[in-house]
PDB file of C-alpha atoms in Angstrom:
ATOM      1  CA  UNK O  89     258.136 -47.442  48.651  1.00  0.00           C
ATOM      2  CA  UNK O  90     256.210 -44.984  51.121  1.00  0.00           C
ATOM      3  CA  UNK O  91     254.537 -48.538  52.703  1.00  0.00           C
ATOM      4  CA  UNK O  92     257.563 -49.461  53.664  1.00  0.00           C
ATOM      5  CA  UNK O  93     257.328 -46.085  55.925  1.00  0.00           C
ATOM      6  CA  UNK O  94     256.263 -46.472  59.625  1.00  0.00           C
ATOM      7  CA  UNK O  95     255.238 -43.727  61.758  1.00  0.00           C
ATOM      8  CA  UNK O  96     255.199 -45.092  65.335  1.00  0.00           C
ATOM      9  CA  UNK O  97     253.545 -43.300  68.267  1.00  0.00           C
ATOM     10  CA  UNK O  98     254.171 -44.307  72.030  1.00  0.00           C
ATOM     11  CA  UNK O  99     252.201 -44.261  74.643  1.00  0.00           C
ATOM     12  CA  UNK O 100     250.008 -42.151  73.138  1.00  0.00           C
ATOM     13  CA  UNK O 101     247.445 -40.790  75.970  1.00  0.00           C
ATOM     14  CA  UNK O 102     244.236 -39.729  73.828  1.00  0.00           C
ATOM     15  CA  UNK O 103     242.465 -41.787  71.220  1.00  0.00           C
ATOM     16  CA  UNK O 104     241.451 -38.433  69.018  1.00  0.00           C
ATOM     17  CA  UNK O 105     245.808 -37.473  68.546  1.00  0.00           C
ATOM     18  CA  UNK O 106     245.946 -41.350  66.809  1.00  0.00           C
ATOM     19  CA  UNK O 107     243.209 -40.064  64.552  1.00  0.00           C
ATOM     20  CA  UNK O 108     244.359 -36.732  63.682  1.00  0.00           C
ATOM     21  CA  UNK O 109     247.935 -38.534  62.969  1.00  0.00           C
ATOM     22  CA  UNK O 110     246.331 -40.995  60.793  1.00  0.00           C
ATOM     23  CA  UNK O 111     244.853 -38.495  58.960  1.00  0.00           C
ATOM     24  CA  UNK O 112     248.322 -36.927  58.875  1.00  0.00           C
ATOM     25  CA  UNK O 113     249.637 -39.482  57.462  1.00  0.00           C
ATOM     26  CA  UNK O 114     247.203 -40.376  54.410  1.00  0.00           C
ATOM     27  CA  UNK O 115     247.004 -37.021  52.973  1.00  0.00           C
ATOM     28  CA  UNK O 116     251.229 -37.421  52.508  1.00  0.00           C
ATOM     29  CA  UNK O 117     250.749 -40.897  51.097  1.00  0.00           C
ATOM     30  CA  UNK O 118     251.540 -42.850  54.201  1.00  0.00           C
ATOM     31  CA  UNK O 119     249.767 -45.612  55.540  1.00  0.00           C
ATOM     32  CA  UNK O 120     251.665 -47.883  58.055  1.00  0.00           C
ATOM     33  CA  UNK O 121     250.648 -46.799  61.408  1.00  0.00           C
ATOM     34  CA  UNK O 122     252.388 -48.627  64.367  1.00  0.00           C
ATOM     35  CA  UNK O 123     251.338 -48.015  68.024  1.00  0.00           C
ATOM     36  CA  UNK O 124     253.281 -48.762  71.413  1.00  0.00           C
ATOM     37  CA  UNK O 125     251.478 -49.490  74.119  1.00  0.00           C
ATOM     38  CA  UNK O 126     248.561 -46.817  73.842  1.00  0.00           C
ATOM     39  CA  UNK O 127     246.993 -45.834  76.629  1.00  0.00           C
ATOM     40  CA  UNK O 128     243.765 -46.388  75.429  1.00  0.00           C
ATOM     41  CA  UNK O 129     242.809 -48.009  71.854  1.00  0.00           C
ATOM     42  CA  UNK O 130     241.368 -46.309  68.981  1.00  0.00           C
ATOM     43  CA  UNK O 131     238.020 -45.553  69.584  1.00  0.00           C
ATOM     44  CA  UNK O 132     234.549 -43.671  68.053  1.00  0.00           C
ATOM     45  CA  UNK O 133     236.892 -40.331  68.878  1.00  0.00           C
ATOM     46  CA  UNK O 134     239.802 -42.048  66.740  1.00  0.00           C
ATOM     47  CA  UNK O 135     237.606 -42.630  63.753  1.00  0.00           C
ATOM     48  CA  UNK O 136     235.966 -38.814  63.967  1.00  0.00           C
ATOM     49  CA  UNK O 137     239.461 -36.737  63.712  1.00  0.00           C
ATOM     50  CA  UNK O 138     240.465 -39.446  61.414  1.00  0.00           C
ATOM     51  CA  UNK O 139     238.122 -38.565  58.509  1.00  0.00           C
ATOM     52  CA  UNK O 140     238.911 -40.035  55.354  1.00  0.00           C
ATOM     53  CA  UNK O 141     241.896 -42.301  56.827  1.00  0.00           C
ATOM     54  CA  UNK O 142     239.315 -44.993  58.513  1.00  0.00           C
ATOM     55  CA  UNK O 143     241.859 -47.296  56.250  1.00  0.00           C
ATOM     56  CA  UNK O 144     244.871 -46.075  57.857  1.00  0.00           C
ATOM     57  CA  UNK O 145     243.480 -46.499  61.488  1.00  0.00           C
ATOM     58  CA  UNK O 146     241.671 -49.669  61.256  1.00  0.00           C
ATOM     59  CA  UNK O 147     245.419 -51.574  59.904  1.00  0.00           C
ATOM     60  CA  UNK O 148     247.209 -50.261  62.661  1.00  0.00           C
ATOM     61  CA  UNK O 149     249.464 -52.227  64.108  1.00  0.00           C
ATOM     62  CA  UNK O 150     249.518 -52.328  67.795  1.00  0.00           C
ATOM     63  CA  UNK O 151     252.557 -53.637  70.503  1.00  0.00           C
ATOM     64  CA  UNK O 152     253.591 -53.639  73.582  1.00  0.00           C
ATOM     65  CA  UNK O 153     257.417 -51.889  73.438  1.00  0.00           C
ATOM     66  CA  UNK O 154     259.457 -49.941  71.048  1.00  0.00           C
ATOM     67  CA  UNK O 155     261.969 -52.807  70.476  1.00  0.00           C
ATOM     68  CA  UNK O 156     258.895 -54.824  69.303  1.00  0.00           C
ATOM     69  CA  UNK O 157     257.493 -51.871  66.952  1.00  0.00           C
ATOM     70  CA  UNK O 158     261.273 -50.968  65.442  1.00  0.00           C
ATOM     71  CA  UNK O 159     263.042 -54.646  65.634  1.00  0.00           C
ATOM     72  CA  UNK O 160     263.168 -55.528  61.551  1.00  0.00           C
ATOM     73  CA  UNK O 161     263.743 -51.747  60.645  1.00  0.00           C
ATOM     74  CA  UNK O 162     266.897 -50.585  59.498  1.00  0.00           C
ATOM     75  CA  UNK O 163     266.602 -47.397  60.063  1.00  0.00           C
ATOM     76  CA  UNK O 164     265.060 -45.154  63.278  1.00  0.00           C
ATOM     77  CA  UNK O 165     264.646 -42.021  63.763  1.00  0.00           C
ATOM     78  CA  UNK O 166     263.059 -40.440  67.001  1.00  0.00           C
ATOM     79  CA  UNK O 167     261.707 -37.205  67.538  1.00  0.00           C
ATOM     80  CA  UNK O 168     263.095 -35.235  70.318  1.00  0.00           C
ATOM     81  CA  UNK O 169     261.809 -31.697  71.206  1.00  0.00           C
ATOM     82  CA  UNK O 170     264.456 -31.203  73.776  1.00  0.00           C
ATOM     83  CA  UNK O 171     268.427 -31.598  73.766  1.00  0.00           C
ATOM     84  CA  UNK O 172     269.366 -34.563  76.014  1.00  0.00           C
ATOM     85  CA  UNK O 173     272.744 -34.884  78.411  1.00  0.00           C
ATOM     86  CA  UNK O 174     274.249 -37.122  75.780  1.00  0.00           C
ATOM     87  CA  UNK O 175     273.483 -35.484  72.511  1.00  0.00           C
ATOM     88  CA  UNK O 176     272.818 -38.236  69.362  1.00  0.00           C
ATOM     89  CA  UNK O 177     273.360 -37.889  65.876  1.00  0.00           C
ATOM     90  CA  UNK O 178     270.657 -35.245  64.275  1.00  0.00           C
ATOM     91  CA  UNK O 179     268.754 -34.627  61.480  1.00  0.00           C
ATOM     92  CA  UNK O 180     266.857 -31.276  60.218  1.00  0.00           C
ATOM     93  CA  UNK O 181     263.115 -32.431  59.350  1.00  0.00           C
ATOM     94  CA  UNK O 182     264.415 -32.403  55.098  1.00  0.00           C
ATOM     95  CA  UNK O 183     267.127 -33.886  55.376  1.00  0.00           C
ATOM     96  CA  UNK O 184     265.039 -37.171  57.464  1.00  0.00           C
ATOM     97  CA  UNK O 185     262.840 -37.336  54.765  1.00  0.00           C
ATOM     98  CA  UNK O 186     265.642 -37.191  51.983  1.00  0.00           C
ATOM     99  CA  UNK O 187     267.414 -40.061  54.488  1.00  0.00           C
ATOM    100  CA  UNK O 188     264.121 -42.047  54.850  1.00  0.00           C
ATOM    101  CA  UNK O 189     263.986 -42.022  51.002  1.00  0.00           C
ATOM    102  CA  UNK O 190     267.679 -42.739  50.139  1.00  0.00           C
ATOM    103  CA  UNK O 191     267.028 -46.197  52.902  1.00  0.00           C
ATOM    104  CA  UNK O 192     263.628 -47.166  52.332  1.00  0.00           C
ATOM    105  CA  UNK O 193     264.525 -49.834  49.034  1.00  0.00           C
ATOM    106  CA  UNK O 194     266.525 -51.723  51.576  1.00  0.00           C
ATOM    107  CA  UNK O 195     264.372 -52.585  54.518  1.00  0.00           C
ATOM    108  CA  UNK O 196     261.808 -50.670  56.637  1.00  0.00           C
ATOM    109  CA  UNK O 197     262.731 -47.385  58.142  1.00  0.00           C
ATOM    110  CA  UNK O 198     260.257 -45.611  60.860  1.00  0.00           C
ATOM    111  CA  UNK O 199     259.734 -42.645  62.606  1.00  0.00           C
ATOM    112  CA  UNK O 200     259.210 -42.916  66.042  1.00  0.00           C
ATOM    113  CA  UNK O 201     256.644 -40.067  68.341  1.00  0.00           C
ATOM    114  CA  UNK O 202     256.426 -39.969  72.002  1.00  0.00           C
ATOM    115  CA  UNK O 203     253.682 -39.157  74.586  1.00  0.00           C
ATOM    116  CA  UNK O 204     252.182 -35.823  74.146  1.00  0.00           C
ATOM    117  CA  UNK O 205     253.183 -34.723  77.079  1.00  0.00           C
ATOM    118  CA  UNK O 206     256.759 -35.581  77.667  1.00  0.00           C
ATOM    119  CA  UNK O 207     257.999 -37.148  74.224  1.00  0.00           C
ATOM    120  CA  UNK O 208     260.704 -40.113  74.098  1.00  0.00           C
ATOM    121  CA  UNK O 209     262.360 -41.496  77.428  1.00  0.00           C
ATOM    122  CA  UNK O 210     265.782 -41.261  77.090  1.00  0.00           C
ATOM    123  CA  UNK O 211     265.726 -45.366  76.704  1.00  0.00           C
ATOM    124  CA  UNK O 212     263.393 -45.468  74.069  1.00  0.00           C
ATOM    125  CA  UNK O 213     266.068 -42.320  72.270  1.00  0.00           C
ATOM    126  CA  UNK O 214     268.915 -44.838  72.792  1.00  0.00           C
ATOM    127  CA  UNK O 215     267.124 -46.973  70.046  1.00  0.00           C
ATOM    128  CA  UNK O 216     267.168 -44.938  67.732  1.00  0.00           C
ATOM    129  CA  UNK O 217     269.852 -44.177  65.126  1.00  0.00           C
ATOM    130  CA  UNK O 218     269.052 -40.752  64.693  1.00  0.00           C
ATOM    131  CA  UNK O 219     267.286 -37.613  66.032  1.00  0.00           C
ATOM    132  CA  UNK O 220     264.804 -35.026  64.776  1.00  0.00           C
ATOM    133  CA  UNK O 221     264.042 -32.071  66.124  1.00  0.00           C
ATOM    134  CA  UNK O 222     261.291 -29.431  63.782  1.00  0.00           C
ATOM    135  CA  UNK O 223     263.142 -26.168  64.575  1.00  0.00           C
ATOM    136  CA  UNK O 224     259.739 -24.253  65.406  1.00  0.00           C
ATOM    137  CA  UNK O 225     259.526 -20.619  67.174  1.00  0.00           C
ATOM    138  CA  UNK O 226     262.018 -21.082  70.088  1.00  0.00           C
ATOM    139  CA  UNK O 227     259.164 -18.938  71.929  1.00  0.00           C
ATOM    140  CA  UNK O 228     256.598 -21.016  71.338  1.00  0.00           C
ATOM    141  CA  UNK O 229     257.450 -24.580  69.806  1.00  0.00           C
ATOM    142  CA  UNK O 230     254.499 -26.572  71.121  1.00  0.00           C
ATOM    143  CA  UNK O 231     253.499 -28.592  68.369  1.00  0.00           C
ATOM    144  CA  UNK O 232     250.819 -31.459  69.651  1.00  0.00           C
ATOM    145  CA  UNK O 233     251.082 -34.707  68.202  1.00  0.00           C
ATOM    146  CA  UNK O 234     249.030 -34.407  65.306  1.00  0.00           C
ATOM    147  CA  UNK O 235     251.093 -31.511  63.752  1.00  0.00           C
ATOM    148  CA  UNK O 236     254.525 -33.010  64.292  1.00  0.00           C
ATOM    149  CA  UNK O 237     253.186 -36.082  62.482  1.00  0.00           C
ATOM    150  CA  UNK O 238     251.897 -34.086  59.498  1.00  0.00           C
ATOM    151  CA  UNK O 239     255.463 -31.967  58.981  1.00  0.00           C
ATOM    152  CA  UNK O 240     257.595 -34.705  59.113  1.00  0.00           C
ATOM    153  CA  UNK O 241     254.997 -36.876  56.539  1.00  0.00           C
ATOM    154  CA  UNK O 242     255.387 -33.760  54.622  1.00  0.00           C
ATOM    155  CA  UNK O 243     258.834 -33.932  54.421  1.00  0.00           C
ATOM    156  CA  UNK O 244     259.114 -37.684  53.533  1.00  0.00           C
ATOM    157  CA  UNK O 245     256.662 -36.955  51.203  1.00  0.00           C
ATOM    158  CA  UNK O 246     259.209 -34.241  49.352  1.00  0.00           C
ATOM    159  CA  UNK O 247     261.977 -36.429  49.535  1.00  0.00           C
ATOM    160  CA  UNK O 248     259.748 -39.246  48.119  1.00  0.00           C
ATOM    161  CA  UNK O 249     258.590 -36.560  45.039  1.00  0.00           C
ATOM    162  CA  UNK O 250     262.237 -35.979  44.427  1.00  0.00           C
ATOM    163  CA  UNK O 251     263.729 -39.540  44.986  1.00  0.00           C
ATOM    164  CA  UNK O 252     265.280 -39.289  41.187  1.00  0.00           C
ATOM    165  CA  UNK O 253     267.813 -36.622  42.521  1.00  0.00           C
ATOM    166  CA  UNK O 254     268.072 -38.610  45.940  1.00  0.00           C
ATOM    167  CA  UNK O 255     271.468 -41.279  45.513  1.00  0.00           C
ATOM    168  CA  UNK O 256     269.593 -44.748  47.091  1.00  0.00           C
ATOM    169  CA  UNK O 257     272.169 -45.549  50.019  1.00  0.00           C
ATOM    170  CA  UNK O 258     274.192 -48.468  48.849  1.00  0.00           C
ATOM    171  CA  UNK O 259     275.334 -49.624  52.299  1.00  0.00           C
ATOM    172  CA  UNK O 260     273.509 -52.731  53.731  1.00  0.00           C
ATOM    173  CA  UNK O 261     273.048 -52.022  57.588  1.00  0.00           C
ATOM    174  CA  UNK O 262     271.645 -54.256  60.099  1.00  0.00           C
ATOM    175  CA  UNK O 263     268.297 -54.146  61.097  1.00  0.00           C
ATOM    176  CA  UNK O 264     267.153 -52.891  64.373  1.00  0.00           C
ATOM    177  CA  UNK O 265     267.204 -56.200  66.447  1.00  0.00           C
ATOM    178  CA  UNK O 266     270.901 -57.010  65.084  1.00  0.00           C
ATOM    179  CA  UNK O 267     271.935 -54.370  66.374  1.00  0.00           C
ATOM    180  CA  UNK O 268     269.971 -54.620  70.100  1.00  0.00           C
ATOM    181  CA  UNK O 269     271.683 -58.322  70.245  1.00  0.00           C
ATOM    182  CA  UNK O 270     275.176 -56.624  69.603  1.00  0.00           C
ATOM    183  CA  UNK O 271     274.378 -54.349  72.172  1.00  0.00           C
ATOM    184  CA  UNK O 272     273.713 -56.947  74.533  1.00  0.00           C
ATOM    185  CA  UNK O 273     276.818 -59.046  73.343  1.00  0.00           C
ATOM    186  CA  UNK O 274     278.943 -56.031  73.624  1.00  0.00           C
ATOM    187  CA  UNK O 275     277.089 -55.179  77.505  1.00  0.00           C
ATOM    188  CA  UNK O 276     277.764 -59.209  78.673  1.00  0.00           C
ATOM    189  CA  UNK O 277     281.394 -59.479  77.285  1.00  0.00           C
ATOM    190  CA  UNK O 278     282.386 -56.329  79.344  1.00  0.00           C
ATOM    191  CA  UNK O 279     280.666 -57.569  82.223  1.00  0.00           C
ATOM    192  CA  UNK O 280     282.923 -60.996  81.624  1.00  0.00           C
ATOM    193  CA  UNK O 281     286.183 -58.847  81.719  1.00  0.00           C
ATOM    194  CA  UNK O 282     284.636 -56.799  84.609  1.00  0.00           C
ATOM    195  CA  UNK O 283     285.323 -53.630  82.601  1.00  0.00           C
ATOM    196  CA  UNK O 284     281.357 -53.007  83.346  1.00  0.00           C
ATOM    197  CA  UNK O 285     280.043 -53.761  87.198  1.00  0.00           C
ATOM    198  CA  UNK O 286     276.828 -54.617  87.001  1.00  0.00           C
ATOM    199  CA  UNK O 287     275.455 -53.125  89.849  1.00  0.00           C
ATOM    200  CA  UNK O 288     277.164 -49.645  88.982  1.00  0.00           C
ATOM    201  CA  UNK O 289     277.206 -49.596  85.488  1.00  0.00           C
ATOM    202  CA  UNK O 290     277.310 -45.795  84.972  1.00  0.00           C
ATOM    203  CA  UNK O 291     277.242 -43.899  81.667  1.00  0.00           C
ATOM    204  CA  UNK O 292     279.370 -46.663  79.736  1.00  0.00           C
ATOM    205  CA  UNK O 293     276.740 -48.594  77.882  1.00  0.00           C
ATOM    206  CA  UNK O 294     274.718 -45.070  77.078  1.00  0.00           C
ATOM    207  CA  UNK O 295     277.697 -43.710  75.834  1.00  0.00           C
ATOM    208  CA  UNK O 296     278.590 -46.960  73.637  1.00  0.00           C
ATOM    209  CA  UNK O 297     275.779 -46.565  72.249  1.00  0.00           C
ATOM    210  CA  UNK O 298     275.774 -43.347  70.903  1.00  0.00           C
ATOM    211  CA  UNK O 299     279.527 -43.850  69.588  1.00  0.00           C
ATOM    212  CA  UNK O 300     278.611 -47.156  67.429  1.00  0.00           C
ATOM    213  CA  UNK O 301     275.150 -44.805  66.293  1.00  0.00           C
ATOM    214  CA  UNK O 302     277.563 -42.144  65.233  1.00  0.00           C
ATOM    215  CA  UNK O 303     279.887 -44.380  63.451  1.00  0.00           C
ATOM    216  CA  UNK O 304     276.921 -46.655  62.323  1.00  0.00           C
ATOM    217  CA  UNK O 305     278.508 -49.937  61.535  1.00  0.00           C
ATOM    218  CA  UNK O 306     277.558 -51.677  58.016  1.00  0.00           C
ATOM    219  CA  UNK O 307     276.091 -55.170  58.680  1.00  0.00           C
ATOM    220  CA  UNK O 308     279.663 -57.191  57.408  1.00  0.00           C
ATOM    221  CA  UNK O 309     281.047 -54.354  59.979  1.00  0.00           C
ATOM    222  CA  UNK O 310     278.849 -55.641  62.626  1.00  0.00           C
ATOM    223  CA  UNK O 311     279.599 -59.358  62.070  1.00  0.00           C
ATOM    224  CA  UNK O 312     283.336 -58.618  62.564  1.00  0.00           C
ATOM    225  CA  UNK O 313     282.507 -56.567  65.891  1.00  0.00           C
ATOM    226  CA  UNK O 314     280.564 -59.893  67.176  1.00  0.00           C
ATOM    227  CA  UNK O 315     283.598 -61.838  66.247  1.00  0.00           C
ATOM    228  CA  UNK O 316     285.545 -59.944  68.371  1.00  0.00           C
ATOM    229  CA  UNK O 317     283.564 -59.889  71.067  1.00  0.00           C
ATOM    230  CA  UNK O 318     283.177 -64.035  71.040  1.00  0.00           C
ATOM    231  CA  UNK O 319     287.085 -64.195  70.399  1.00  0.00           C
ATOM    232  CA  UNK O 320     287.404 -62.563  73.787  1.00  0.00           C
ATOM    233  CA  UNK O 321     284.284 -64.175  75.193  1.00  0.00           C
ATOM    234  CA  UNK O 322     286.436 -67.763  74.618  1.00  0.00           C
ATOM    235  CA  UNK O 323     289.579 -66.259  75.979  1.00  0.00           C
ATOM    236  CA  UNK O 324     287.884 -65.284  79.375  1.00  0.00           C
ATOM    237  CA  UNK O 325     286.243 -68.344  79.642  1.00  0.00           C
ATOM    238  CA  UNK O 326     289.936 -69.913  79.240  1.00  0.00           C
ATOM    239  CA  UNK O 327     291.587 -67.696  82.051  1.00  0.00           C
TER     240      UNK O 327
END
């Protein structure tokens, strides 16, 4: 079960922080490390502050976007330090873990870490179902890399010792990539009924987005949506 658990860092700037979060990771039981588009690959520094997770480091998994890292999960959640304009669904640090637990039968769920030194983009946010945020000391929450890795593996880890009390989530949602090719379905068929201008597109598809996270659509749910969206794709085309 914890395999199917992938801790994803982005952009990460220096090689010793993907050490340190390997080692993070092992000592909770975790071992699928994916990395987006480091800035540098592991290296001799990696391997130091990795210690006894050499394992963990040298079966990383490294790509070149988010969408690429996250695309046959069905379940992301992204760390975010900071509120954002358009504020997502959120989770406290236990109840992810309990979440990650109650999904992780079903498909492959991940939790997603920016750059050290200015987290997610608000792009990279929009893929991801929910948010975390560790509610550290409002007068000093700087937690680098390493740390935030090990508290949230921590918490998985709970969740994962008390998965008999945790209900497994009986809904079948759509993996990651589904639901970027409804997104894309839903952005062309409102450019086809010119409810969306393409060259001044606004807020609309950012704030789509977070309504059909909120509501999160099961996977038979998401088939109807695309339905829709062809029925009026056809009747367009018609007109």
């Amino acid at each position: 079960m914890l395999e199917n658990i992938r801790i994803v860092l982005v952009n990460t700037s220096h090689t010793g922080n993907i050490g340190s979060a390997a080692r993070a990771m092992k000592t909770m039981g975790l071992s699928n490390l994916y990395l987006v588009d480091p800035v540098a690959p592991p290296d001799g520094k990696s391997s130091a502050l990795a210690a006894g997770a050499g394992d963990v480091l040298a079966n990383a998994t490294t790509v070149a976007t988010l969408e690429e890292a996250v695309a046959d999960c069905g379940l992301v959640v992204g760390t975010s330090a900071r509120s954002r304009t358009h504020s997502w669904p959120m989770l406290e640090p236990r109840g992810c873990g309990e979440k990650m637990i109650a999904e992780v039968a079903n498909y492959p769920v991940a939790l997603v870490f920016g750059r050290e030194n200015n987290g997610l983009t608000n792009e990279e946010l929009q893929q991801c179902h929910y948010h975390v945020c560790i509610p550290a000391n409002p007068e000093y929450s700087s937690l680098n890399l390493a740390m935030a890795v090990q508290t949230l593996s921590y918490e998985v880890r709970m969740a994962w010792l008390a998965k008999d009390a945790i209900p497994t989530e009986p809904a079948e949602y759509p993996l990651n990539e589904d639901l970027e090719r409804f997104y894309q379905h839903l952005e062309s068929t409102l450019l086809g009924t010119s409810f969306v201008v393409k060259n001044h597109p606004g807020m609309v598809m950012t704030k789509l987005r977070r309504l059909f996270n909120r509501a999160r659509p099961e996977s038979q749910e998401l088939n109807i949506l695309r339905g829709i969206l062809s029925s009026i794709d056809k009747a367009v085309k018609k007109d």
